[in-house]
Short mmCIF file of C-alpha atoms and ligand atoms in Angstrom, two decimals:
data_model
loop_
_atom_site.label_atom_id
_atom_site.label_comp_id
_atom_site.label_asym_id
_atom_site.label_seq_id
_atom_site.Cartn_x
_atom_site.Cartn_y
_atom_site.Cartn_z
CA MET A 602 124.37 95.88 -63.78
CA GLN A 603 122.04 97.10 -67.19
CA SER A 604 120.53 93.94 -68.81
CA TYR A 605 117.77 93.89 -71.73
CA SER A 606 114.89 91.17 -72.45
CA LEU A 607 113.93 90.76 -76.20
CA ILE A 608 111.45 89.25 -78.05
CA ALA A 609 112.50 87.99 -81.04
CA PRO A 610 109.54 86.48 -83.32
CA ALA A 611 109.57 83.68 -86.16
CA LYS A 612 108.68 84.47 -89.50
CA ILE A 613 106.83 82.62 -92.42
CA ASN A 614 107.45 83.15 -96.13
CA LEU A 615 104.08 83.73 -97.82
CA TYR A 616 106.03 83.88 -101.31
CA LEU A 617 109.47 82.27 -102.11
CA GLU A 618 110.35 82.61 -105.86
CA ILE A 619 114.24 81.50 -107.20
CA LEU A 620 115.31 83.51 -109.73
CA GLY A 621 118.81 82.37 -110.41
CA ASP A 622 122.16 82.16 -109.22
CA ARG A 623 124.44 84.75 -107.85
CA PRO A 624 128.07 85.17 -108.25
CA ASP A 625 128.35 85.05 -104.60
CA GLY A 626 127.33 81.38 -104.68
CA PHE A 627 123.59 82.24 -103.01
CA HIS A 628 120.24 82.48 -105.11
CA GLU A 629 118.44 85.61 -106.15
CA LEU A 630 114.89 85.59 -104.63
CA ILE A 631 111.93 87.19 -104.07
CA MET A 632 110.58 86.48 -101.17
CA ILE A 633 107.21 88.30 -98.87
CA LEU A 634 107.75 87.99 -95.48
CA GLN A 635 105.69 87.87 -92.40
CA SER A 636 106.59 88.16 -88.65
CA ILE A 637 104.18 85.89 -86.48
CA GLU A 638 103.62 86.16 -82.55
CA LEU A 639 105.50 82.76 -81.64
CA ALA A 640 108.81 84.20 -80.69
CA ASP A 641 111.84 83.13 -78.63
CA ARG A 642 113.23 85.38 -75.87
CA ILE A 643 116.98 86.37 -75.37
CA ASP A 644 118.34 87.89 -72.13
CA ILE A 645 121.42 89.98 -72.43
CA GLN A 646 123.74 91.43 -70.08
CA PRO A 647 127.39 92.42 -69.61
CA SER A 648 129.54 89.40 -68.73
CA ASP A 649 132.61 89.40 -66.19
CA THR A 650 135.08 88.56 -68.77
CA GLN A 651 135.79 89.72 -72.27
CA LYS A 652 134.25 86.43 -73.39
CA ILE A 653 130.92 85.81 -75.01
CA TYR A 654 128.68 83.52 -72.92
CA LEU A 655 125.66 81.55 -74.55
CA TYR A 656 122.95 79.44 -72.80
CA CYS A 657 120.01 78.03 -74.48
CA ASP A 658 117.18 76.02 -73.09
CA HIS A 659 117.10 73.44 -75.82
CA PRO A 660 119.38 70.78 -76.20
CA GLN A 661 119.30 70.88 -80.02
CA VAL A 662 120.65 74.13 -80.13
CA PRO A 663 124.55 74.90 -80.01
CA THR A 664 126.18 77.28 -77.71
CA ASP A 665 129.49 77.69 -79.57
CA GLU A 666 130.40 79.82 -82.55
CA THR A 667 128.22 77.48 -84.97
CA ASN A 668 125.21 79.40 -83.02
CA LEU A 669 124.18 82.46 -84.80
CA ALA A 670 123.43 84.40 -81.81
CA TYR A 671 126.91 83.70 -81.02
CA ARG A 672 128.14 85.09 -84.38
CA ALA A 673 126.02 88.17 -83.76
CA ALA A 674 127.97 89.28 -80.39
CA GLN A 675 131.24 88.03 -82.24
CA LEU A 676 130.49 90.36 -84.80
CA MET A 677 129.82 93.38 -82.76
CA CYS A 678 132.83 92.72 -80.45
CA ASP A 679 135.04 92.75 -83.77
CA VAL A 680 133.53 95.91 -85.47
CA PHE A 681 133.04 97.88 -82.48
CA PRO A 682 136.32 96.57 -80.70
CA GLU A 683 136.82 99.92 -78.02
CA MET A 684 133.42 99.51 -77.05
CA HIS A 685 134.27 95.89 -77.05
CA ALA A 686 137.21 96.81 -74.19
CA ASN A 687 135.25 99.45 -72.36
CA TYR A 688 132.07 96.88 -71.81
CA GLY A 689 133.73 93.87 -71.77
CA GLY A 690 131.73 90.37 -73.09
CA VAL A 691 128.17 89.65 -73.40
CA SER A 692 126.13 86.82 -71.63
CA ILE A 693 123.16 85.77 -73.72
CA LYS A 694 120.15 83.14 -72.40
CA ILE A 695 118.07 82.19 -75.50
CA THR A 696 114.74 80.31 -74.36
CA LYS A 697 113.31 78.97 -77.24
CA ASN A 698 109.71 78.65 -78.11
CA ILE A 699 110.14 78.27 -82.00
CA PRO A 700 111.41 74.79 -83.45
CA VAL A 701 114.62 74.42 -84.69
CA ALA A 702 115.77 73.84 -88.00
CA ALA A 703 111.98 74.72 -89.39
CA GLY A 704 112.14 77.09 -91.94
CA LEU A 705 110.94 79.70 -89.33
CA ALA A 706 114.20 81.88 -89.36
CA GLY A 707 114.62 80.75 -85.32
CA GLY A 708 118.29 81.10 -85.64
CA SER A 709 118.03 84.38 -87.37
CA GLY A 710 115.78 86.03 -85.21
CA ASN A 711 117.92 85.02 -82.47
CA ALA A 712 120.83 86.50 -83.95
CA ALA A 713 118.75 89.88 -84.72
CA ALA A 714 118.00 89.90 -81.34
CA VAL A 715 121.87 90.26 -80.31
CA LEU A 716 122.43 92.89 -82.49
CA VAL A 717 119.84 94.81 -80.99
CA GLY A 718 120.82 93.76 -77.48
CA ILE A 719 124.58 94.78 -77.92
CA ASN A 720 123.11 98.22 -79.63
CA LEU A 721 121.63 98.90 -76.41
CA LEU A 722 123.96 97.95 -73.90
CA TRP A 723 126.89 99.61 -75.51
CA GLN A 724 125.07 102.51 -76.25
CA LEU A 725 126.00 102.45 -79.77
CA GLY A 726 122.96 104.45 -81.19
CA LEU A 727 122.88 102.52 -84.86
CA THR A 728 119.90 103.19 -86.63
CA GLN A 729 117.80 100.25 -87.87
CA PRO A 730 119.28 100.44 -91.51
CA GLU A 731 123.02 100.15 -89.78
CA LEU A 732 122.17 97.35 -87.59
CA GLN A 733 120.47 95.48 -90.89
CA ASP A 734 123.80 95.98 -92.71
CA LEU A 735 125.74 94.24 -90.03
CA ALA A 736 122.91 91.67 -89.97
CA ALA A 737 123.81 91.16 -93.84
CA LYS A 738 126.87 89.95 -93.30
CA LEU A 739 125.43 86.75 -90.76
CA GLY A 740 122.33 85.60 -92.78
CA SER A 741 120.00 86.37 -95.44
CA ASP A 742 116.94 86.50 -93.45
CA ILE A 743 118.35 88.40 -90.08
CA PRO A 744 117.99 92.11 -91.79
CA PHE A 745 113.84 91.41 -92.01
CA CYS A 746 114.23 89.56 -88.73
CA ILE A 747 115.41 93.03 -87.20
CA ALA A 748 112.36 95.03 -88.73
CA GLY A 749 110.10 92.03 -88.91
CA GLY A 750 105.96 92.67 -89.64
CA THR A 751 105.40 92.25 -93.67
CA ALA A 752 107.91 92.90 -96.32
CA MET A 753 109.24 91.93 -99.53
CA ALA A 754 112.79 90.75 -99.97
CA THR A 755 115.14 90.74 -103.20
CA GLY A 756 118.62 90.04 -103.68
CA ARG A 757 119.64 87.37 -101.35
CA GLY A 758 116.97 88.09 -99.13
CA GLU A 759 118.54 91.02 -97.40
CA LYS A 760 117.06 93.78 -99.64
CA LEU A 761 114.07 95.07 -97.97
CA ASP A 762 111.29 96.73 -99.18
CA GLU A 763 107.73 97.98 -97.16
CA ILE A 764 104.64 96.85 -98.13
CA LYS A 765 101.35 97.23 -96.27
CA HIS A 766 101.53 95.14 -93.29
CA LEU A 767 98.80 92.43 -92.76
CA ASN A 768 97.09 91.96 -89.53
CA ASP A 769 94.19 89.57 -87.77
CA ILE A 770 95.18 86.63 -89.94
CA TRP A 771 95.66 83.76 -87.82
CA VAL A 772 98.30 80.78 -88.35
CA ILE A 773 98.70 77.14 -87.79
CA LEU A 774 102.17 75.82 -87.71
CA ALA A 775 103.15 71.96 -88.02
CA LYS A 776 106.00 70.57 -87.91
CA TYR A 777 107.34 67.04 -87.30
CA GLU A 778 109.52 67.08 -84.50
CA ASN A 779 111.88 64.24 -85.75
CA ILE A 780 112.19 65.82 -89.50
CA SER A 781 114.30 68.99 -90.06
CA VAL A 782 115.65 70.06 -93.28
CA ALA A 783 119.12 71.66 -93.84
CA THR A 784 118.30 75.06 -96.26
CA PRO A 785 121.75 74.42 -98.23
CA TRP A 786 120.53 71.06 -99.08
CA ALA A 787 117.39 72.57 -100.23
CA TYR A 788 118.53 75.32 -102.36
CA GLN A 789 121.46 72.87 -103.68
CA THR A 790 118.88 70.13 -104.80
CA TYR A 791 116.81 73.06 -106.54
CA ARG A 792 120.22 74.14 -108.33
CA GLN A 793 120.57 70.53 -109.31
CA GLN A 794 117.17 69.86 -110.50
CA TYR A 795 115.90 73.56 -111.71
CA SER A 796 118.98 75.38 -112.81
CA ASP A 797 118.34 75.28 -116.52
CA THR A 798 114.93 77.77 -115.80
CA TYR A 799 117.39 79.97 -114.12
CA ILE A 800 117.35 83.79 -115.16
CA ARG A 801 121.04 83.86 -116.30
CA ASP A 802 121.15 87.62 -117.18
CA LEU A 803 121.67 89.82 -114.34
CA THR A 804 119.13 92.58 -116.39
CA ALA A 805 116.67 90.16 -116.90
CA ILE A 806 116.63 89.47 -112.73
CA LYS A 807 116.36 93.02 -112.34
CA SER A 808 113.36 93.86 -114.66
CA ARG A 809 112.03 90.81 -113.05
CA THR A 810 112.40 91.76 -109.32
CA ALA A 811 111.29 95.27 -110.16
CA LYS A 812 107.84 93.77 -111.67
CA ILE A 813 106.90 91.85 -108.42
CA HIS A 814 105.18 95.41 -107.17
CA SER A 815 102.43 94.71 -109.48
CA ARG A 816 102.32 91.11 -108.89
CA PRO A 817 98.96 89.29 -107.94
CA LEU A 818 100.19 88.72 -104.15
CA VAL A 819 101.56 92.44 -103.51
CA GLU A 820 98.14 93.77 -104.78
CA ALA A 821 95.96 91.17 -102.54
CA ILE A 822 98.21 92.59 -99.46
CA ASN A 823 97.67 95.95 -100.60
CA HIS A 824 94.03 95.36 -100.50
CA GLN A 825 94.20 93.05 -97.71
CA ASN A 826 91.88 90.53 -99.39
CA ARG A 827 92.74 87.59 -97.25
CA GLN A 828 90.94 85.01 -99.56
CA GLN A 829 93.28 86.40 -102.27
CA ILE A 830 96.44 86.17 -100.25
CA GLY A 831 95.50 82.51 -99.37
CA LYS A 832 95.30 81.17 -103.08
CA LEU A 833 98.43 83.34 -104.30
CA LEU A 834 100.87 81.36 -101.49
CA HIS A 835 104.13 80.24 -103.44
CA ASN A 836 107.29 78.37 -102.17
CA ASP A 837 109.70 77.11 -105.11
CA LEU A 838 111.81 75.28 -102.11
CA GLU A 839 108.34 72.86 -102.16
CA LYS A 840 109.34 71.30 -105.52
CA VAL A 841 112.38 69.58 -103.88
CA VAL A 842 111.48 69.28 -100.22
CA LEU A 843 108.10 67.88 -100.69
CA PRO A 844 108.72 64.70 -102.78
CA SER A 845 111.71 63.80 -100.38
CA TYR A 846 109.68 64.18 -97.24
CA PRO A 847 106.35 62.43 -98.33
CA GLN A 848 105.01 62.91 -94.33
CA VAL A 849 105.32 66.67 -95.04
CA ALA A 850 103.44 66.54 -98.45
CA GLU A 851 100.97 64.46 -96.82
CA LEU A 852 100.37 67.08 -94.00
CA LYS A 853 100.00 70.08 -96.50
CA SER A 854 97.24 67.79 -98.26
CA ALA A 855 95.57 67.31 -95.01
CA PHE A 856 95.25 71.25 -94.44
CA ALA A 857 94.48 71.92 -97.94
CA ALA A 858 91.64 69.88 -97.52
CA GLN A 859 90.05 72.00 -94.47
CA ASP A 860 88.53 75.06 -94.46
CA VAL A 861 91.37 77.53 -94.55
CA LEU A 862 92.61 80.69 -96.56
CA GLY A 863 95.72 78.64 -97.95
CA THR A 864 98.58 76.37 -97.06
CA MET A 865 102.23 76.15 -97.72
CA MET A 866 105.65 74.90 -96.26
CA SER A 867 107.67 78.03 -94.67
CA GLY A 868 111.24 78.96 -96.02
CA SER A 869 112.94 75.48 -96.67
CA GLY A 870 110.69 73.56 -94.37
CA PRO A 871 109.89 71.36 -93.06
CA THR A 872 107.20 73.10 -91.27
CA VAL A 873 103.99 73.88 -93.09
CA PHE A 874 101.53 76.65 -92.24
CA ALA A 875 97.99 77.18 -93.05
CA LEU A 876 96.27 80.90 -92.80
CA CYS A 877 92.68 81.17 -91.16
CA GLU A 878 90.47 84.15 -90.53
CA SER A 879 90.23 83.36 -86.85
CA GLN A 880 91.44 81.72 -83.96
CA THR A 881 88.76 79.58 -83.31
CA GLN A 882 88.84 78.45 -87.25
CA ALA A 883 92.85 77.76 -86.66
CA ILE A 884 91.75 75.80 -83.33
CA ALA A 885 89.06 73.76 -85.06
CA VAL A 886 91.49 72.96 -88.07
CA LYS A 887 94.73 72.08 -85.77
CA ASP A 888 92.27 69.57 -83.78
CA GLN A 889 91.01 68.02 -87.43
CA VAL A 890 94.32 67.84 -88.59
CA ARG A 891 95.61 66.56 -85.45
CA THR A 892 93.14 63.64 -85.47
CA GLN A 893 93.66 62.60 -89.03
CA ILE A 894 97.56 61.96 -88.74
CA ARG A 895 98.22 60.45 -85.31
CA ASP A 896 101.61 60.76 -85.05
CA PRO A 897 103.27 61.75 -81.48
CA GLN A 898 106.13 63.43 -83.46
CA LEU A 899 103.80 66.25 -84.84
CA LYS A 900 103.39 69.16 -82.92
CA PHE A 901 100.88 71.99 -83.45
CA TRP A 902 101.20 75.84 -82.75
CA VAL A 903 98.21 78.38 -83.17
CA THR A 904 99.55 81.84 -83.73
CA LYS A 905 98.71 85.08 -85.87
CA PHE A 906 100.70 87.53 -87.79
CA ALA A 907 102.65 90.09 -85.95
CA SER A 908 103.18 93.87 -86.87
CA SER A 909 107.05 94.37 -85.63
CA GLY A 910 110.26 92.58 -85.38
CA ILE A 911 112.68 92.59 -82.72
CA GLN A 912 111.18 94.08 -79.46
CA ILE A 913 112.53 95.06 -75.85
CA LYS A 914 110.37 93.41 -73.08
CA LEU A 915 109.85 95.96 -70.56
O1 C5P B 1625 122.13 83.40 -95.40
P1 C5P B 1625 121.48 81.79 -95.12
O2 C5P B 1625 122.61 81.42 -93.81
O3 C5P B 1625 120.41 81.85 -94.23
O4 C5P B 1625 121.62 81.10 -96.08
C1 C5P B 1625 121.95 79.73 -95.66
C2 C5P B 1625 122.10 78.70 -96.96
O5 C5P B 1625 121.05 78.77 -98.05
C3 C5P B 1625 123.34 78.88 -97.83
O6 C5P B 1625 124.63 78.74 -97.38
C4 C5P B 1625 122.95 78.98 -99.06
O7 C5P B 1625 123.06 77.57 -99.31
C5 C5P B 1625 121.20 78.88 -99.24
N1 C5P B 1625 120.76 80.10 -100.07
C6 C5P B 1625 121.23 80.29 -100.91
N2 C5P B 1625 120.38 81.98 -101.47
C7 C5P B 1625 119.71 82.57 -101.13
C8 C5P B 1625 119.88 82.39 -99.68
C9 C5P B 1625 120.20 81.12 -98.60
O8 C5P B 1625 121.59 79.65 -101.93
N3 C5P B 1625 119.20 83.86 -101.02
#
């Protein structure tokens, strides 16, 4: 029986700017997204019945239709009913390495892997843009997770533009196991506090989005200027998450006091990341911060930028 093992990398946000409200209730964003090597593994094979089966080794991850990976399989069954009838259902096993509800797109990456896996299992021959169109129906970050690397995302986060890829930057991730942030809460709170700064006019949003290409961070990325990249990290959601979670704010300050290129909260948090020139430096900084904040709930990972999204494990 044919089966596939896929690697689904996490992502961090090097830049997240909220421009305004969208008619669909989401926010109009400008983001720069980066894949990292910390990844989950997804094993997918046909099931004996027409059903979708989902297993996960992490107790906090639901295995029913509330899981994005399950919904990705359901979407493929709905869009390709004849293939579903021919090939039957699928059995999906998720091996989690990416922390959950962490702002690292772990769930989105799992869903992206399921779309890629079913495309292979059912020999659908869908192209990457076609898979990304399906991915956008499930969640804003999922189209990026398919292609990965370094990309600019606009609209809801689903419109992707290639930018120069970044390599050889090391990343320390830090997350309190007992703190998780719900993404809808972060955006709603931002709307409550900052909607007076929102750009209301769609044309103004479009011209602001178009100008991003000349923005300093994109230029720093084009020139692979690591020092500048570190200084220009930005995330609007920090404005609501850090005041509500003082431990996360303190963690970011601890990284900022170290010899790092830059530090920022990823997505809606609560993971904080710091960028370093080398693995040796990343390990040294992690050890320093661990000594300063002696909380057994605080977990660290040292990883590096990755140049692609979903990969087939051979
Ligand atoms: O698309 P995704 O499922 O990742 O979004 C999770 C939540 O984050 C949405 O329900 C919405 O509350 C918020 N969000 C938003 N604007 C975006 C992306 C997400 O308001 N562009």
